[in-house]
Tab-separated table of C-alpha atoms and ligand atoms in Angstrom:
chain	number	residue	atom	x	y	z
A	1	MET	CA	0.210	-0.195	-0.188
A	2	SER	CA	1.965	3.399	-0.803
A	3	GLU	CA	2.551	6.251	1.577
A	4	SER	CA	1.104	9.084	-0.393
A	5	ASN	CA	-0.729	12.046	0.874
A	6	GLY	CA	1.290	11.631	4.084
A	7	SER	CA	-0.327	14.682	5.635
A	8	ILE	CA	-3.996	13.147	6.372
A	9	PHE	CA	-2.082	11.472	9.589
A	10	GLU	CA	-0.364	14.402	10.701
A	11	ASP	CA	-3.203	16.957	10.108
A	12	ALA	CA	-5.393	14.324	12.073
A	13	ILE	CA	-3.032	14.265	15.294
A	14	LYS	CA	-2.654	17.796	14.944
A	15	ARG	CA	-6.361	18.248	16.756
A	16	LEU	CA	-4.748	16.894	20.194
A	17	ASP	CA	-2.337	19.294	20.859
A	18	LYS	CA	-5.053	21.702	20.985
A	19	ALA	CA	-7.268	19.699	22.812
A	20	PHE	CA	-4.606	19.151	25.305
A	21	GLU	CA	-4.894	22.203	26.739
A	22	TYR	CA	-8.073	21.617	28.079
A	23	ALA	CA	-7.757	17.688	28.907
A	24	ASN	CA	-5.720	17.770	31.660
A	25	ILE	CA	-4.293	15.021	31.115
A	26	ASP	CA	-0.598	13.691	31.888
A	27	PRO	CA	1.560	14.925	28.947
A	28	GLU	CA	2.988	11.199	28.493
A	29	ALA	CA	-0.593	10.439	27.581
A	30	LEU	CA	-0.646	12.446	24.596
A	31	GLU	CA	2.715	11.230	23.164
A	32	LYS	CA	1.265	8.026	23.325
A	33	LEU	CA	-1.171	8.992	21.239
A	34	LYS	CA	0.862	10.206	18.511
A	35	TYR	CA	1.403	6.710	16.713
A	36	PRO	CA	0.097	3.295	16.294
A	37	LYS	CA	0.226	0.854	17.975
A	38	ALA	CA	0.814	-1.588	15.159
A	39	VAL	CA	0.920	-1.545	11.586
A	40	PHE	CA	0.113	-4.235	8.915
A	41	GLN	CA	0.419	-4.456	5.546
A	42	VAL	CA	-0.198	-7.449	3.639
A	43	SER	CA	-0.468	-8.684	0.148
A	44	ILE	CA	-3.485	-10.658	-1.368
A	45	PRO	CA	-3.602	-12.833	-4.191
A	46	VAL	CA	-6.803	-13.827	-5.995
A	47	ARG	CA	-7.402	-16.108	-8.327
A	48	MET	CA	-9.449	-14.106	-11.093
A	49	ASP	CA	-12.605	-15.097	-13.141
A	50	ASP	CA	-10.775	-15.275	-16.358
A	51	GLY	CA	-7.874	-17.518	-14.955
A	52	SER	CA	-5.407	-14.663	-14.035
A	53	LEU	CA	-3.884	-13.819	-10.905
A	54	ARG	CA	-4.110	-10.699	-9.075
A	55	VAL	CA	-2.100	-9.435	-6.039
A	56	PHE	CA	-3.868	-6.648	-3.745
A	57	GLN	CA	-2.624	-4.756	-1.102
A	58	GLY	CA	-4.097	-4.513	2.257
A	59	ALA	CA	-3.690	-3.240	5.587
A	60	ARG	CA	-4.807	-3.202	9.139
A	61	VAL	CA	-4.111	-0.509	11.608
A	62	ARG	CA	-4.536	-1.064	15.557
A	63	TYR	CA	-4.018	2.465	16.442
A	64	ASN	CA	-4.748	2.448	20.356
A	65	ASP	CA	-5.928	-0.548	22.920
A	66	THR	CA	-5.700	1.291	26.376
A	67	ARG	CA	-9.861	1.046	26.485
A	68	GLY	CA	-10.478	-2.140	25.228
A	69	PRO	CA	-10.204	-4.135	21.618
A	70	THR	CA	-9.077	-2.034	18.561
A	71	LYS	CA	-12.331	-1.181	16.405
A	72	GLY	CA	-13.169	-0.359	12.969
A	73	GLY	CA	-14.051	-0.970	9.634
A	74	ILE	CA	-12.740	-1.766	6.242
A	75	ARG	CA	-12.523	0.141	3.480
A	76	TYR	CA	-12.399	-1.233	-0.304
A	77	HIS	CA	-11.012	2.010	-2.323
A	78	PRO	CA	-8.642	2.663	-4.987
A	79	ASP	CA	-7.284	5.632	-3.306
A	80	VAL	CA	-6.866	3.931	0.089
A	81	ASN	CA	-2.980	4.444	1.289
A	82	ILE	CA	-1.561	3.858	4.685
A	83	GLU	CA	-1.539	7.364	6.119
A	84	GLU	CA	-4.969	7.322	5.882
A	85	VAL	CA	-5.383	4.230	7.264
A	86	LYS	CA	-3.266	5.191	10.250
A	87	ALA	CA	-5.845	8.539	10.401
A	88	LEU	CA	-8.730	6.811	10.631
A	89	ALA	CA	-7.862	4.345	13.031
A	90	PHE	CA	-6.671	6.997	14.943
A	91	TRP	CA	-10.185	9.232	14.694
A	92	MET	CA	-11.699	5.614	15.902
A	93	THR	CA	-9.828	5.546	18.570
A	94	CYS	CA	-11.245	9.121	19.682
A	95	LYS	CA	-14.582	8.633	18.547
A	96	CYS	CA	-15.280	5.114	20.398
A	97	ALA	CA	-13.519	7.327	23.750
A	98	VAL	CA	-16.259	10.354	22.832
A	99	VAL	CA	-18.894	7.919	23.414
A	100	GLY	CA	-17.610	6.094	26.129
A	101	ILE	CA	-17.536	2.171	24.850
A	102	PRO	CA	-15.196	-0.204	25.928
A	103	TYR	CA	-12.823	0.052	22.263
A	104	GLY	CA	-9.852	1.227	21.363
A	105	GLY	CA	-9.260	2.333	17.795
A	106	GLY	CA	-8.278	0.371	14.623
A	107	LYS	CA	-9.174	0.535	10.980
A	108	GLY	CA	-8.451	-1.661	7.601
A	109	GLY	CA	-8.303	-1.185	3.929
A	110	ILE	CA	-7.636	-2.902	0.615
A	111	VAL	CA	-6.731	-1.004	-2.825
A	112	VAL	CA	-9.576	-1.831	-5.060
A	113	ASN	CA	-12.201	-0.459	-6.956
A	114	PRO	CA	-14.718	-3.267	-5.598
A	115	LYS	CA	-17.525	-2.253	-8.888
A	116	GLU	CA	-14.843	-3.554	-11.186
A	117	LEU	CA	-14.839	-6.688	-9.544
A	118	SER	CA	-17.216	-9.927	-9.690
A	119	LYS	CA	-19.081	-11.287	-7.060
A	120	LEU	CA	-16.993	-14.392	-6.648
A	121	GLU	CA	-14.029	-12.289	-6.756
A	122	LEU	CA	-15.180	-10.317	-4.284
A	123	GLU	CA	-15.829	-12.754	-2.133
A	124	ARG	CA	-12.267	-14.411	-2.801
A	125	LEU	CA	-10.565	-11.146	-2.084
A	126	SER	CA	-12.360	-10.644	1.195
A	127	ARG	CA	-11.552	-14.234	2.702
A	128	GLY	CA	-8.221	-13.953	0.774
A	129	PHE	CA	-7.622	-10.727	3.507
A	130	ILE	CA	-8.954	-12.179	6.774
A	131	GLN	CA	-6.452	-15.346	5.994
A	132	GLN	CA	-4.122	-12.678	5.774
A	133	ILE	CA	-4.677	-10.950	9.337
A	134	ALA	CA	-6.674	-13.742	10.930
A	135	ASP	CA	-3.422	-13.788	14.094
A	136	PHE	CA	-4.351	-9.910	14.843
A	137	ILE	CA	-7.930	-9.970	14.960
A	138	GLY	CA	-10.292	-11.559	17.556
A	139	PRO	CA	-12.974	-10.731	19.774
A	140	GLU	CA	-10.572	-9.484	22.250
A	141	THR	CA	-7.772	-7.867	20.339
A	142	ASP	CA	-9.372	-6.270	17.358
A	143	ILE	CA	-12.601	-6.281	15.770
A	144	PRO	CA	-13.128	-5.200	12.224
A	145	ALA	CA	-16.843	-3.364	10.690
A	146	PRO	CA	-18.354	-2.298	7.262
A	147	ASP	CA	-16.476	1.009	5.946
A	148	VAL	CA	-17.025	2.888	2.439
A	149	TYR	CA	-17.906	0.302	-0.294
A	150	THR	CA	-18.082	-2.565	2.072
A	151	ASN	CA	-21.224	-4.137	3.302
A	152	ALA	CA	-23.120	-6.514	5.515
A	153	MET	CA	-22.353	-9.665	3.070
A	154	ILE	CA	-18.819	-9.115	2.617
A	155	MET	CA	-18.472	-9.057	6.974
A	156	GLY	CA	-20.339	-12.195	6.798
A	157	TRP	CA	-17.703	-13.537	4.284
A	158	MET	CA	-15.347	-12.507	6.823
A	159	MET	CA	-16.688	-13.377	9.708
A	160	ASP	CA	-16.913	-17.068	8.382
A	161	GLU	CA	-13.674	-17.487	6.704
A	162	TYR	CA	-12.341	-16.242	10.293
A	163	SER	CA	-14.193	-19.063	11.938
A	164	LYS	CA	-13.171	-21.672	9.454
A	165	ILE	CA	-9.826	-21.008	10.275
A	166	LYS	CA	-10.126	-20.720	14.332
A	167	ARG	CA	-12.553	-23.973	13.690
A	168	GLN	CA	-14.985	-21.975	15.714
A	169	HIS	CA	-18.413	-20.045	15.201
A	170	THR	CA	-16.807	-16.793	16.331
A	171	PRO	CA	-19.349	-13.776	15.583
A	172	ALA	CA	-18.103	-11.421	17.708
A	173	VAL	CA	-14.844	-10.793	15.638
A	174	ILE	CA	-16.814	-9.057	13.049
A	175	THR	CA	-19.769	-6.239	13.259
A	176	GLY	CA	-21.981	-4.926	10.898
A	177	LYS	CA	-22.814	-8.849	9.840
A	178	PRO	CA	-26.204	-9.994	8.442
A	179	ILE	CA	-28.837	-9.914	10.822
A	180	PRO	CA	-29.137	-14.236	10.360
A	181	LEU	CA	-25.322	-14.690	11.019
A	182	GLY	CA	-25.555	-12.696	14.057
A	183	GLY	CA	-26.106	-8.661	12.828
A	184	SER	CA	-27.958	-6.813	15.231
A	185	LEU	CA	-31.303	-4.743	14.077
A	186	GLY	CA	-30.702	-1.156	13.954
A	187	ARG	CA	-26.799	-1.663	12.415
A	188	ASP	CA	-27.896	-0.667	9.156
A	189	ASP	CA	-29.197	2.915	10.141
A	190	ALA	CA	-26.951	3.512	12.806
A	191	THR	CA	-24.451	6.076	11.405
A	192	GLY	CA	-27.141	8.056	10.356
A	193	ARG	CA	-29.592	7.688	13.139
A	194	GLY	CA	-26.715	8.762	15.424
A	195	ALA	CA	-25.882	12.073	13.887
A	196	TYR	CA	-29.935	12.452	13.296
A	197	TYR	CA	-30.223	12.402	17.472
A	198	CYS	CA	-27.119	14.736	17.497
A	199	ILE	CA	-29.126	17.102	15.155
A	200	LYS	CA	-32.441	17.179	17.688
A	201	GLN	CA	-30.108	18.201	20.223
A	202	LEU	CA	-29.566	20.972	18.621
A	203	GLU	CA	-32.596	21.889	17.743
A	204	LYS	CA	-33.535	21.931	21.323
A	205	HIS	CA	-30.581	24.681	21.667
A	206	ARG	CA	-31.402	26.853	18.943
A	207	GLN	CA	-35.475	26.358	19.072
A	208	TRP	CA	-35.011	25.018	15.067
A	209	LYS	CA	-39.013	24.410	13.273
A	210	PRO	CA	-37.562	21.723	11.232
A	211	SER	CA	-39.913	22.838	8.167
A	212	GLU	CA	-37.987	26.384	8.121
A	213	ILE	CA	-34.538	24.871	7.933
A	214	THR	CA	-32.821	23.498	4.988
A	215	VAL	CA	-30.430	20.442	4.873
A	216	ALA	CA	-27.870	19.659	1.809
A	217	ILE	CA	-26.525	16.207	1.825
A	218	GLN	CA	-22.833	15.154	0.258
A	219	GLY	CA	-23.163	11.573	-0.326
A	220	PHE	CA	-26.291	9.384	-0.597
A	221	GLY	CA	-24.845	5.710	0.390
A	222	ASN	CA	-26.029	4.235	3.881
A	223	ALA	CA	-25.002	6.877	6.379
A	224	GLY	CA	-26.415	9.901	3.819
A	225	GLN	CA	-29.479	8.114	3.150
A	226	HIS	CA	-30.856	7.346	6.406
A	227	PHE	CA	-29.993	10.581	7.625
A	228	ALA	CA	-31.761	12.118	5.540
A	229	ARG	CA	-34.648	9.620	5.828
A	230	LEU	CA	-34.779	10.709	9.087
A	231	MET	CA	-34.645	14.126	9.459
A	232	HIS	CA	-37.404	14.321	6.018
A	233	LYS	CA	-39.944	12.683	8.484
A	234	ASP	CA	-39.223	15.354	11.185
A	235	GLY	CA	-40.205	17.530	8.252
A	236	TYR	CA	-36.727	19.059	8.042
A	237	LYS	CA	-35.997	20.556	3.773
A	238	ILE	CA	-33.651	18.452	2.416
A	239	VAL	CA	-32.387	21.131	-0.177
A	240	ALA	CA	-29.920	19.216	-1.601
A	241	VAL	CA	-28.024	15.812	-1.972
A	242	SER	CA	-25.481	14.276	-4.326
A	243	ASP	CA	-23.628	11.061	-4.935
A	244	SER	CA	-19.690	10.495	-6.252
A	245	ARG	CA	-21.238	11.454	-9.857
A	246	GLY	CA	-22.587	14.980	-9.035
A	247	GLY	CA	-26.089	15.884	-7.250
A	248	ILE	CA	-29.386	17.614	-7.351
A	249	TYR	CA	-30.953	20.886	-5.833
A	250	ASN	CA	-34.545	21.780	-5.538
A	251	ALA	CA	-34.637	24.908	-2.872
A	252	THR	CA	-38.538	23.640	-2.029
A	253	GLY	CA	-36.978	20.283	-0.860
A	254	PHE	CA	-36.564	16.874	-2.251
A	255	ASP	CA	-39.660	13.510	-1.274
A	256	VAL	CA	-36.672	11.835	0.174
A	257	PRO	CA	-38.285	8.704	0.016
A	258	SER	CA	-38.265	8.559	-3.190
A	259	LEU	CA	-34.833	9.638	-4.472
A	260	ILE	CA	-33.647	6.483	-2.153
A	261	HIS	CA	-36.673	4.324	-3.721
A	262	ALA	CA	-34.912	5.261	-7.084
A	263	LYS	CA	-31.531	5.348	-6.223
A	264	ASN	CA	-31.986	1.739	-5.026
A	265	GLU	CA	-33.763	0.565	-8.050
A	266	THR	CA	-31.320	2.490	-10.627
A	267	ARG	CA	-27.710	2.443	-8.471
A	268	GLN	CA	-28.545	6.484	-9.918
A	269	LEU	CA	-29.141	9.783	-8.119
A	270	LYS	CA	-32.404	11.089	-9.681
A	271	ALA	CA	-34.602	14.178	-8.764
A	272	VAL	CA	-38.231	12.269	-8.795
A	273	TYR	CA	-41.217	11.943	-6.879
A	274	CYS	CA	-42.991	8.407	-6.937
A	275	GLU	CA	-46.245	6.933	-6.141
A	276	GLY	CA	-45.646	3.241	-4.947
A	277	SER	CA	-42.875	2.166	-7.957
A	278	VAL	CA	-44.447	4.567	-10.018
A	279	CYS	CA	-41.740	7.587	-10.445
A	280	GLU	CA	-41.933	10.703	-12.260
A	281	ALA	CA	-39.522	13.698	-12.619
A	282	VAL	CA	-39.653	16.697	-10.539
A	283	PRO	CA	-37.292	19.992	-11.203
A	284	ALA	CA	-34.347	20.024	-10.119
A	285	ASP	CA	-30.601	21.643	-10.642
A	286	THR	CA	-27.897	19.833	-11.643
A	287	ILE	CA	-25.479	20.650	-9.399
A	288	THR	CA	-21.415	19.126	-8.818
A	289	ASN	CA	-20.578	18.055	-5.308
A	290	ALA	CA	-18.283	21.226	-5.153
A	291	GLU	CA	-21.465	23.567	-5.657
A	292	LEU	CA	-22.996	21.566	-3.618
A	293	LEU	CA	-20.703	22.124	-0.378
A	294	GLU	CA	-21.474	26.146	-1.470
A	295	LEU	CA	-25.014	26.431	-1.057
A	296	ASP	CA	-27.078	28.634	0.942
A	297	VAL	CA	-28.246	26.468	3.532
A	298	ASP	CA	-28.847	25.917	7.442
A	299	ILE	CA	-27.160	22.646	7.482
A	300	LEU	CA	-24.571	20.970	5.605
A	301	VAL	CA	-23.978	17.258	5.644
A	302	PRO	CA	-20.736	16.044	4.115
A	303	ALA	CA	-21.306	12.154	4.183
A	304	ALA	CA	-18.813	11.323	1.513
A	305	MET	CA	-15.095	11.153	2.081
A	306	GLU	CA	-12.369	13.309	4.027
A	307	ASN	CA	-10.587	16.486	2.642
A	308	GLN	CA	-13.608	18.124	1.152
A	309	ILE	CA	-13.576	21.376	3.103
A	310	THR	CA	-10.384	22.744	2.941
A	311	GLU	CA	-8.307	26.018	2.992
A	312	GLU	CA	-9.624	26.317	-0.582
A	313	ASN	CA	-13.035	26.590	-0.476
A	314	VAL	CA	-13.736	26.978	3.514
A	315	SER	CA	-14.611	30.912	2.337
A	316	ARG	CA	-17.290	29.865	0.060
A	317	ILE	CA	-18.600	27.490	2.945
A	318	LYS	CA	-22.384	29.627	3.973
A	319	ALA	CA	-24.247	27.147	6.087
A	320	GLY	CA	-24.246	27.698	9.530
A	321	VAL	CA	-24.024	24.160	11.166
A	322	LEU	CA	-21.986	21.247	9.404
A	323	CYS	CA	-22.650	17.823	10.405
A	324	GLU	CA	-19.659	15.687	9.844
A	325	ILE	CA	-21.175	12.613	8.913
A	326	ALA	CA	-18.052	11.502	6.857
A	327	ASN	CA	-14.599	10.652	8.114
A	328	GLY	CA	-12.298	13.669	8.009
A	329	PRO	CA	-14.284	16.081	5.678
A	330	THR	CA	-12.832	19.369	6.802
A	331	THR	CA	-9.068	19.564	7.082
A	332	SER	CA	-7.464	21.342	10.132
A	333	THR	CA	-6.328	24.699	8.890
A	334	ALA	CA	-10.452	24.966	7.400
A	335	ASP	CA	-11.723	24.387	10.891
A	336	GLU	CA	-10.124	27.117	12.391
A	337	ILE	CA	-11.206	29.420	9.848
A	338	LEU	CA	-15.017	28.031	10.462
A	339	ALA	CA	-14.807	28.121	13.809
A	340	ALA	CA	-13.291	32.033	13.533
A	341	ALA	CA	-16.748	32.364	11.430
A	342	GLY	CA	-18.499	31.572	14.054
A	343	LYS	CA	-20.048	28.423	12.535
A	344	LEU	CA	-21.032	25.350	14.543
A	345	VAL	CA	-19.638	22.122	13.282
A	346	ILE	CA	-20.776	18.761	15.072
A	347	PRO	CA	-17.124	16.681	14.659
A	348	ASP	CA	-16.955	13.709	12.876
A	349	ILE	CA	-16.053	11.607	15.960
A	350	LEU	CA	-18.741	12.798	17.488
A	351	ALA	CA	-21.629	13.017	14.504
A	352	ASN	CA	-20.838	9.868	12.926
A	353	ALA	CA	-20.113	7.717	16.207
A	354	GLY	CA	-23.455	5.865	15.727
A	355	GLY	CA	-22.371	3.093	13.802
A	356	VAL	CA	-19.630	1.956	16.050
A	357	THR	CA	-22.010	2.705	19.024
A	358	VAL	CA	-24.773	-0.045	17.459
A	359	SER	CA	-21.105	-2.370	16.449
A	360	TYR	CA	-20.719	-2.057	20.341
A	361	PHE	CA	-24.218	-3.288	21.075
A	362	GLU	CA	-23.837	-6.253	18.174
A	363	TRP	CA	-20.558	-7.378	19.879
A	364	VAL	CA	-22.489	-7.448	23.484
A	365	GLN	CA	-25.439	-9.340	21.519
A	366	ASN	CA	-23.057	-11.684	19.923
A	367	LYS	CA	-21.124	-12.522	23.250
A	368	ALA	CA	-24.078	-12.910	25.354
A	369	GLY	CA	-25.841	-14.956	22.793
A	370	TYR	CA	-29.065	-13.102	23.469
A	371	TYR	CA	-31.062	-10.758	20.928
A	372	TRP	CA	-32.469	-7.439	21.509
A	373	PRO	CA	-35.513	-5.729	19.359
A	374	VAL	CA	-35.192	-3.082	17.371
A	375	GLU	CA	-36.483	-0.380	19.756
A	376	GLU	CA	-34.261	-1.570	22.417
A	377	VAL	CA	-31.344	-1.098	20.165
A	378	HIS	CA	-32.568	2.888	19.325
A	379	GLN	CA	-33.261	3.677	22.352
A	380	LYS	CA	-29.827	2.752	23.678
A	381	LEU	CA	-28.198	4.450	21.053
A	382	GLU	CA	-30.423	7.478	21.966
A	383	THR	CA	-29.329	7.763	25.309
A	384	ILE	CA	-25.583	7.556	24.382
A	385	MET	CA	-25.809	9.934	21.376
A	386	THR	CA	-27.712	12.282	23.557
A	387	ARG	CA	-25.649	12.128	26.558
A	388	GLU	CA	-22.197	12.863	24.841
A	389	PHE	CA	-23.564	15.351	22.823
A	390	GLY	CA	-24.667	17.100	25.900
A	391	ALA	CA	-21.301	16.433	27.560
A	392	VAL	CA	-19.276	17.751	24.478
A	393	TYR	CA	-21.748	20.918	24.374
A	394	ALA	CA	-20.734	21.854	27.956
A	395	ILE	CA	-17.295	21.349	27.251
A	396	MET	CA	-17.599	23.875	24.340
A	397	GLU	CA	-19.427	26.524	26.209
A	398	GLN	CA	-17.316	26.106	29.395
A	399	HIS	CA	-13.958	27.007	27.423
A	400	LYS	CA	-15.478	28.659	24.884
A	401	ILE	CA	-14.022	26.362	22.242
A	402	SER	CA	-14.884	24.847	18.824
A	403	MET	CA	-16.893	21.444	19.395
A	404	ARG	CA	-14.404	19.749	17.510
A	405	THR	CA	-12.114	21.173	20.090
A	406	ALA	CA	-14.434	19.962	23.158
A	407	ALA	CA	-14.937	16.569	21.581
A	408	TYR	CA	-11.407	15.606	21.447
A	409	THR	CA	-10.948	17.186	25.027
A	410	HIS	CA	-13.546	14.688	26.082
A	411	ALA	CA	-11.896	11.749	24.345
A	412	LEU	CA	-8.669	12.424	25.392
A	413	THR	CA	-9.899	12.825	29.022
A	414	ARG	CA	-10.958	9.248	28.940
A	415	ILE	CA	-7.960	8.008	27.118
A	416	GLY	CA	-5.505	10.032	29.464
A	417	GLU	CA	-7.794	8.964	32.593
A	418	ALA	CA	-7.254	5.113	31.578
A	419	ILE	CA	-3.708	5.650	30.391
A	420	ALA	CA	-3.073	7.095	33.579
A	421	SER	CA	-4.858	4.288	36.044
A	422	GLN	CA	-1.265	2.050	34.763
A	423	GLY	CA	0.872	5.177	35.795
A	424	THR	CA	2.628	7.797	34.655
A	425	SER	CA	6.045	9.118	35.656
A	426	THR	CA	4.422	11.463	38.130
A	427	TYR	CA	3.343	7.847	39.792
A	428	PHE	CA	6.588	6.075	39.208
A	429	ALA	CA	9.177	9.240	40.366
A	430	LYS	CA	7.626	8.543	43.804
A	431	ALA	CA	8.018	5.038	43.915
B	1	LIG	N1	-17.001	2.338	9.472
B	1	LIG	C1	-17.530	3.012	10.625
B	1	LIG	C2	-16.753	4.175	11.129
B	1	LIG	O1	-15.661	4.870	11.183
B	1	LIG	C3	-17.950	1.873	11.767
B	1	LIG	C4	-16.891	1.122	12.483
B	1	LIG	C5	-17.424	-0.349	13.273
B	1	LIG	O2	-18.633	-0.242	13.463
B	1	LIG	O3	-16.368	-0.796	14.112
B	1	LIG	O4	-17.263	4.194	12.602
């Protein structure tokens, strides 16, 4: 896996130094958090359907496991690189601490465009990756999950492969599995739902009337779709959405269930209104992903990839509130400019933490062998998101800092306390 884009990890950990000022933890804890615990790079030979052999590059990073087994998704993407996986694993460490679930952070990736592979090739690749990393993962060691371009079926193949290698049914090694293979109800919409619960809290602070609030969403994958669906149901006006090919805009708002229906039927984003399965086109402007970010809306939701809001376009962002469903959509420089402009950014490590939170519920259910109804999953997720949003908001107000720095402060305090519980130089010097 290539080392290009070295700055994304360096940029990610810059946020630590800022939060350190407010977290009141030992400097040794901070030092520990600047490096990943382990980085595994593997080659995965795959027999292709035409009989040829292709060797794919993959990696798994275990960033920090002080608070529990490392946890985080596996990304399939042609551009994924090792610095990005390190950054994503670092964010997972902070994310799990923000929501207070007993995990550290990890992440994996394979350099591949899954759309170019047949289903059988995809299965062989997924099983091949697990064969290479089986010694480094496990229910008490490192627990993968879905991420960009991986899904429940891939998680099912991976769990099955791991169970075969260990000769023991081991559902808790991986989360985001299909329900019949030990997946949790409510995991599919958990990331979008977690972000929605954050907005519901902000709604109270700002006394918003949903029908007066406009929302633009960049990215119409799993998380973006579910977020849009829940917001639309509450009356928010979803005026723009996009996928990797571009976006659509209509100032009066879209009927989100129709957009989801059309996208699932045709794999394309279309401005439509559907009655049952009959859809008709509605007026809309075609916009680019870059234009979507700069729309004059109340809430902007980056729900696609990292590095979308940068020094270059940040001054043109008009939305007053940003809710980061993607991991790392804003660079650290852009971040400071947004904060100085008085915009409120619900940071990724809080806004998208619903996914890993329900992954945790899935792992708990697998270990207990006892499964919860969906209402219980929703209610437990809402309790956690509401509690942690409140804690981060209070830190923000107390220190008059950005919500991102507040979230890192919250995470750093929890991780720092765990590290300090094993002793720091202050403790050992006294011995
Ligand atoms: N890939 C998701 C994330 O970035 C989920 C990780 C998980 O469930 O472990 O948060």
